[in-house]
């Protein structure tokens, strides 16, 4: 499954747990694509989800809202943000969300 918007590509790796791979910008015009992809990934009863953010070049408050929404839908520590970019990590830190999400920085 892939969800395309003008500036965000979301692809689903059907692994256990499922992995959503994001490429592009996460903003008001693209957040709905992430929301729909989370819905699809969780539709089959997955209790965990990984969102790979290595390809995300920009995140704003709408993107944060989508990530928070996904986090709330899953039990604590069941959503992992994998390889967030330095920009995304800084935004998560400034907003205090870095303490709320399970973050896998990936390989150095």
Tab-separated table of N, CA and C in Angstrom:
chain	number	residue	atom	x	y	z
A	1	UNK	N	0.843	-1.170	0.000
A	1	UNK	CA	0.000	0.000	0.000
A	1	UNK	C	0.883	1.225	0.000
A	2	UNK	N	0.536	2.184	-0.812
A	2	UNK	CA	1.201	3.471	-0.779
A	2	UNK	C	0.144	4.559	-0.796
A	3	UNK	N	0.437	5.645	-0.158
A	3	UNK	CA	-0.444	6.816	-0.171
A	3	UNK	C	0.380	7.983	-0.668
A	4	UNK	N	-0.058	8.569	-1.781
A	4	UNK	CA	0.679	9.680	-2.353
A	4	UNK	C	-0.062	10.983	-2.147
A	5	UNK	N	0.675	12.021	-1.865
A	5	UNK	CA	0.162	13.377	-1.889
A	5	UNK	C	1.227	14.173	-2.633
A	6	UNK	N	0.954	15.427	-2.923
A	6	UNK	CA	1.938	16.176	-3.709
A	6	UNK	C	3.341	16.212	-3.112
A	7	UNK	N	3.434	16.212	-1.770
A	7	UNK	CA	4.754	16.345	-1.162
A	7	UNK	C	5.098	15.266	-0.155
A	8	UNK	N	4.300	14.204	-0.081
A	8	UNK	CA	4.603	13.127	0.864
A	8	UNK	C	4.267	11.781	0.248
A	9	UNK	N	5.214	10.881	0.316
A	9	UNK	CA	4.995	9.497	-0.081
A	9	UNK	C	5.006	8.665	1.194
A	10	UNK	N	3.973	7.864	1.369
A	10	UNK	CA	3.876	6.968	2.516
A	10	UNK	C	3.757	5.558	1.978
A	11	UNK	N	4.710	4.709	2.331
A	11	UNK	CA	4.627	3.315	1.899
A	11	UNK	C	4.628	2.415	3.127
A	12	UNK	N	3.900	1.326	2.998
A	12	UNK	CA	3.751	0.375	4.090
A	12	UNK	C	4.582	-0.860	3.819
A	13	UNK	N	5.462	-1.183	4.761
A	13	UNK	CA	6.186	-2.450	4.726
A	13	UNK	C	5.404	-3.405	5.611
A	14	UNK	N	4.870	-4.439	5.027
A	14	UNK	CA	4.020	-5.370	5.768
A	14	UNK	C	4.876	-6.376	6.516
A	15	UNK	N	5.504	-5.878	7.560
A	15	UNK	CA	6.356	-6.680	8.431
A	15	UNK	C	5.663	-6.758	9.790
A	16	UNK	N	6.305	-7.383	10.738
A	16	UNK	CA	5.779	-7.423	12.101
A	16	UNK	C	6.792	-6.751	13.015
A	17	UNK	N	6.493	-5.595	13.569
A	17	UNK	CA	5.310	-4.776	13.338
A	17	UNK	C	5.369	-4.095	11.977
A	18	UNK	N	4.217	-3.608	11.485
A	18	UNK	CA	4.223	-2.890	10.211
A	18	UNK	C	5.066	-1.625	10.306
A	19	UNK	N	5.662	-1.245	9.186
A	19	UNK	CA	6.497	-0.041	9.123
A	19	UNK	C	5.942	0.885	8.048
A	20	UNK	N	5.628	2.114	8.436
A	20	UNK	CA	5.268	3.152	7.478
A	20	UNK	C	6.530	3.953	7.185
A	21	UNK	N	6.911	4.015	5.922
A	21	UNK	CA	8.096	4.755	5.508
A	21	UNK	C	7.630	6.061	4.878
A	22	UNK	N	8.050	7.176	5.475
A	22	UNK	CA	7.646	8.498	5.007
A	22	UNK	C	8.785	9.151	4.237
A	23	UNK	N	8.428	9.802	3.121
A	23	UNK	CA	9.400	10.549	2.338
A	23	UNK	C	8.748	11.853	1.913
A	24	UNK	N	9.330	12.972	2.338
A	24	UNK	CA	8.801	14.272	1.954
A	24	UNK	C	8.472	15.133	3.146
A	25	UNK	N	7.421	15.941	3.004
A	25	UNK	CA	7.036	16.919	4.010
A	25	UNK	C	5.759	16.492	4.709
A	26	UNK	N	5.729	16.689	6.017
A	26	UNK	CA	4.565	16.362	6.832
A	26	UNK	C	3.984	17.685	7.334
A	27	UNK	N	2.929	18.146	6.647
A	27	UNK	CA	2.347	19.458	6.912
A	27	UNK	C	0.835	19.399	6.690
A	28	UNK	N	0.119	20.554	6.718
A	28	UNK	CA	-1.340	20.504	6.601
A	28	UNK	C	-1.853	19.820	5.332
A	29	UNK	N	-1.135	19.934	4.245
A	29	UNK	CA	-1.617	19.336	3.001
A	29	UNK	C	-1.262	17.854	2.873
A	30	UNK	N	-0.431	17.339	3.775
A	30	UNK	CA	-0.013	15.940	3.658
A	30	UNK	C	-0.356	15.089	4.873
A	31	UNK	N	-0.723	15.709	5.985
A	31	UNK	CA	-0.975	14.958	7.221
A	31	UNK	C	-2.091	13.928	7.050
A	32	UNK	N	-3.097	14.240	6.246
A	32	UNK	CA	-4.193	13.292	6.031
A	32	UNK	C	-3.694	11.997	5.390
A	33	UNK	N	-2.657	12.078	4.578
A	33	UNK	CA	-2.081	10.868	3.978
A	33	UNK	C	-1.490	9.963	5.047
A	34	UNK	N	-0.823	10.571	6.028
A	34	UNK	CA	-0.283	9.784	7.131
A	34	UNK	C	-1.414	9.189	7.958
A	35	UNK	N	-2.436	9.993	8.253
A	35	UNK	CA	-3.572	9.491	9.036
A	35	UNK	C	-4.214	8.282	8.355
A	36	UNK	N	-4.421	8.374	7.040
A	36	UNK	CA	-5.033	7.270	6.290
A	36	UNK	C	-4.133	6.041	6.294
A	37	UNK	N	-2.830	6.258	6.174
A	37	UNK	CA	-1.892	5.126	6.174
A	37	UNK	C	-1.863	4.440	7.539
A	38	UNK	N	-1.938	5.217	8.619
A	38	UNK	CA	-1.999	4.624	9.964
A	38	UNK	C	-3.275	3.798	10.085
A	39	UNK	N	-4.399	4.347	9.620
A	39	UNK	CA	-5.659	3.598	9.642
A	39	UNK	C	-5.508	2.264	8.923
A	40	UNK	N	-4.924	2.294	7.733
A	40	UNK	CA	-4.733	1.066	6.949
A	40	UNK	C	-3.823	0.077	7.663
A	41	UNK	N	-2.741	0.580	8.238
A	41	UNK	CA	-1.774	-0.301	8.908
A	41	UNK	C	-2.379	-0.970	10.133
A	42	UNK	N	-3.285	-0.271	10.810
A	42	UNK	CA	-3.875	-0.810	12.042
A	42	UNK	C	-5.168	-1.580	11.789
A	43	UNK	N	-5.676	-1.516	10.588
A	43	UNK	CA	-6.946	-2.145	10.247
A	43	UNK	C	-6.944	-3.650	10.513
A	44	UNK	N	-5.825	-4.290	10.318
A	44	UNK	CA	-5.745	-5.750	10.505
A	44	UNK	C	-5.417	-6.131	11.936
A	45	UNK	N	-5.539	-5.192	12.864
A	45	UNK	CA	-5.361	-5.503	14.275
A	45	UNK	C	-3.938	-5.424	14.789
A	46	UNK	N	-3.046	-4.786	14.042
A	46	UNK	CA	-1.671	-4.633	14.518
A	46	UNK	C	-1.679	-3.863	15.836
A	47	UNK	N	-0.938	-4.349	16.799
A	47	UNK	CA	-0.853	-3.691	18.097
A	47	UNK	C	0.362	-2.803	18.229
A	48	UNK	N	1.214	-2.829	17.222
A	48	UNK	CA	2.421	-2.007	17.211
A	48	UNK	C	2.577	-1.408	15.825
A	49	UNK	N	3.309	-0.300	15.756
A	49	UNK	CA	3.551	0.358	14.482
A	49	UNK	C	4.872	1.106	14.553
A	50	UNK	N	5.615	1.062	13.470
A	50	UNK	CA	6.858	1.827	13.339
A	50	UNK	C	6.654	2.841	12.222
A	51	UNK	N	7.046	4.079	12.481
A	51	UNK	CA	7.032	5.110	11.446
A	51	UNK	C	8.482	5.506	11.188
A	52	UNK	N	8.960	5.192	9.989
A	52	UNK	CA	10.335	5.502	9.595
A	52	UNK	C	10.345	6.908	9.015
A	53	UNK	N	11.054	7.809	9.696
A	53	UNK	CA	11.053	9.222	9.333
A	53	UNK	C	12.360	9.688	8.693
A	54	UNK	N	13.190	8.760	8.254
A	54	UNK	CA	14.492	9.145	7.701
A	54	UNK	C	14.358	10.033	6.465
A	55	UNK	N	13.271	9.901	5.731
A	55	UNK	CA	13.085	10.682	4.515
A	55	UNK	C	12.214	11.909	4.683
A	56	UNK	N	11.917	12.273	5.929
A	56	UNK	CA	11.054	13.432	6.180
A	56	UNK	C	11.924	14.684	6.248
A	57	UNK	N	11.647	15.617	5.352
A	57	UNK	CA	12.452	16.841	5.300
A	57	UNK	C	11.848	17.995	6.093
A	58	UNK	N	10.542	17.903	6.429
A	58	UNK	CA	9.887	18.992	7.140
A	58	UNK	C	8.708	18.432	7.930
A	59	UNK	N	8.519	18.942	9.147
A	59	UNK	CA	7.366	18.589	9.981
A	59	UNK	C	6.860	19.878	10.626
A	60	UNK	N	5.542	20.086	10.590
A	60	UNK	CA	4.975	21.225	11.310
A	60	UNK	C	3.956	20.715	12.317
A	61	UNK	N	3.172	21.612	12.889
A	61	UNK	CA	2.224	21.226	13.938
A	61	UNK	C	1.169	20.238	13.435
A	62	UNK	N	0.798	20.323	12.178
A	62	UNK	CA	-0.164	19.357	11.623
A	62	UNK	C	0.443	17.961	11.577
A	63	UNK	N	1.710	17.887	11.228
A	63	UNK	CA	2.406	16.606	11.223
A	63	UNK	C	2.534	16.049	12.621
A	64	UNK	N	2.853	16.923	13.582
A	64	UNK	CA	2.919	16.485	14.981
A	64	UNK	C	1.568	15.963	15.450
A	65	UNK	N	0.478	16.641	15.052
A	65	UNK	CA	-0.857	16.196	15.426
A	65	UNK	C	-1.118	14.783	14.916
A	66	UNK	N	-0.715	14.494	13.687
A	66	UNK	CA	-0.904	13.153	13.132
A	66	UNK	C	-0.091	12.112	13.903
A	67	UNK	N	1.128	12.464	14.280
A	67	UNK	CA	1.946	11.526	15.057
A	67	UNK	C	1.350	11.299	16.441
A	68	UNK	N	0.869	12.368	17.068
A	68	UNK	CA	0.246	12.244	18.391
A	68	UNK	C	-1.020	11.398	18.302
A	69	UNK	N	-1.798	11.614	17.252
A	69	UNK	CA	-3.024	10.830	17.058
A	69	UNK	C	-2.702	9.344	16.929
A	70	UNK	N	-1.684	9.026	16.152
A	70	UNK	CA	-1.273	7.620	15.999
A	70	UNK	C	-0.815	7.058	17.340
A	71	UNK	N	-0.069	7.855	18.088
A	71	UNK	CA	0.424	7.434	19.399
A	71	UNK	C	-0.731	7.120	20.348
A	72	UNK	N	-1.758	7.967	20.326
A	72	UNK	CA	-2.910	7.768	21.206
A	72	UNK	C	-3.715	6.525	20.834
A	73	UNK	N	-3.679	6.147	19.576
A	73	UNK	CA	-4.442	4.972	19.131
A	73	UNK	C	-3.794	3.664	19.573
A	74	UNK	N	-2.524	3.713	19.887
A	74	UNK	CA	-1.789	2.514	20.272
A	74	UNK	C	-1.470	2.566	21.763
A	75	UNK	N	-1.316	1.406	22.354
A	75	UNK	CA	-0.931	1.338	23.765
A	75	UNK	C	0.418	2.038	23.948
A	76	UNK	N	0.705	2.516	25.158
A	76	UNK	CA	2.003	3.170	25.379
A	76	UNK	C	3.169	2.308	24.884
A	77	UNK	N	4.102	2.963	24.274
A	77	UNK	CA	5.327	2.341	23.749
A	77	UNK	C	5.066	1.388	22.598
A	78	UNK	N	3.913	1.493	21.956
A	78	UNK	CA	3.612	0.623	20.817
A	78	UNK	C	3.785	1.330	19.487
A	79	UNK	N	4.108	2.630	19.526
A	79	UNK	CA	4.445	3.370	18.318
A	79	UNK	C	5.896	3.791	18.440
A	80	UNK	N	6.675	3.428	17.436
A	80	UNK	CA	8.087	3.801	17.442
A	80	UNK	C	8.366	4.702	16.258
A	81	UNK	N	9.054	5.803	16.516
A	81	UNK	CA	9.543	6.665	15.452
A	81	UNK	C	10.971	6.244	15.162
A	82	UNK	N	11.201	5.786	13.942
A	82	UNK	CA	12.519	5.280	13.565
A	82	UNK	C	13.243	6.299	12.690
A	83	UNK	N	14.493	6.536	13.016
A	83	UNK	CA	15.419	7.364	12.248
A	83	UNK	C	14.890	8.761	11.918
A	84	UNK	N	14.317	9.470	12.922
A	84	UNK	CA	13.882	10.842	12.618
A	84	UNK	C	15.088	11.703	12.255
A	85	UNK	N	14.884	12.608	11.337
A	85	UNK	CA	15.950	13.512	10.910
A	85	UNK	C	16.312	14.456	12.060
A	86	UNK	N	17.464	15.094	11.999
A	86	UNK	CA	17.818	16.068	13.041
A	86	UNK	C	16.748	17.149	13.211
A	87	UNK	N	16.157	17.611	12.109
A	87	UNK	CA	15.090	18.608	12.189
A	87	UNK	C	13.916	18.063	12.992
A	88	UNK	N	13.485	16.843	12.684
A	88	UNK	CA	12.351	16.237	13.388
A	88	UNK	C	12.692	16.000	14.857
A	89	UNK	N	13.904	15.538	15.126
A	89	UNK	CA	14.316	15.331	16.520
A	89	UNK	C	14.301	16.632	17.311
A	90	UNK	N	14.776	17.706	16.683
A	90	UNK	CA	14.785	18.998	17.359
A	90	UNK	C	13.357	19.459	17.657
A	91	UNK	N	12.451	19.282	16.706
A	91	UNK	CA	11.056	19.659	16.914
A	91	UNK	C	10.427	18.832	18.031
A	92	UNK	N	10.694	17.539	18.054
A	92	UNK	CA	10.172	16.682	19.120
A	92	UNK	C	10.730	17.117	20.475
A	93	UNK	N	11.993	17.503	20.510
A	93	UNK	CA	12.622	17.943	21.753
A	93	UNK	C	12.036	19.267	22.241
A	94	UNK	N	11.899	20.224	21.333
A	94	UNK	CA	11.364	21.542	21.697
A	94	UNK	C	9.950	21.424	22.258
A	95	UNK	N	9.163	20.530	21.694
A	95	UNK	CA	7.767	20.379	22.121
A	95	UNK	C	7.604	19.423	23.296
A	96	UNK	N	8.708	18.787	23.719
A	96	UNK	CA	8.640	17.837	24.828
A	96	UNK	C	8.099	16.482	24.429
A	97	UNK	N	7.877	16.272	23.145
A	97	UNK	CA	7.327	14.995	22.682
A	97	UNK	C	8.376	13.892	22.599
A	98	UNK	N	9.644	14.274	22.677
A	98	UNK	CA	10.688	13.246	22.636
A	98	UNK	C	10.598	12.313	23.834
A	99	UNK	N	9.976	12.771	24.923
A	99	UNK	CA	9.781	11.914	26.093
A	99	UNK	C	8.525	11.059	25.979
A	100	UNK	N	7.658	11.369	25.030
A	100	UNK	CA	6.394	10.658	24.879
A	100	UNK	C	6.479	9.504	23.877
A	101	UNK	N	7.358	9.638	22.903
A	101	UNK	CA	7.482	8.635	21.854
A	101	UNK	C	8.673	7.723	22.110
A	102	UNK	N	8.552	6.491	21.651
A	102	UNK	CA	9.696	5.596	21.583
A	102	UNK	C	10.447	5.973	20.305
A	103	UNK	N	11.702	6.371	20.437
A	103	UNK	CA	12.478	6.842	19.291
A	103	UNK	C	13.688	5.956	19.093
A	104	UNK	N	13.806	5.412	17.878
A	104	UNK	CA	14.971	4.631	17.484
A	104	UNK	C	15.792	5.501	16.526
A	105	UNK	N	16.939	6.020	16.979
A	105	UNK	CA	17.716	6.907	16.130
A	105	UNK	C	18.348	6.204	14.929
A	106	UNK	N	18.369	4.890	14.917
A	106	UNK	CA	18.990	4.174	13.802
A	106	UNK	C	20.490	4.144	13.945
A	107	UNK	N	21.133	3.626	12.922
A	107	UNK	CA	22.598	3.517	12.933
A	107	UNK	C	23.230	4.879	12.823
A	108	UNK	N	24.346	5.058	13.508
A	108	UNK	CA	25.083	6.336	13.438
A	108	UNK	C	25.855	6.435	12.157
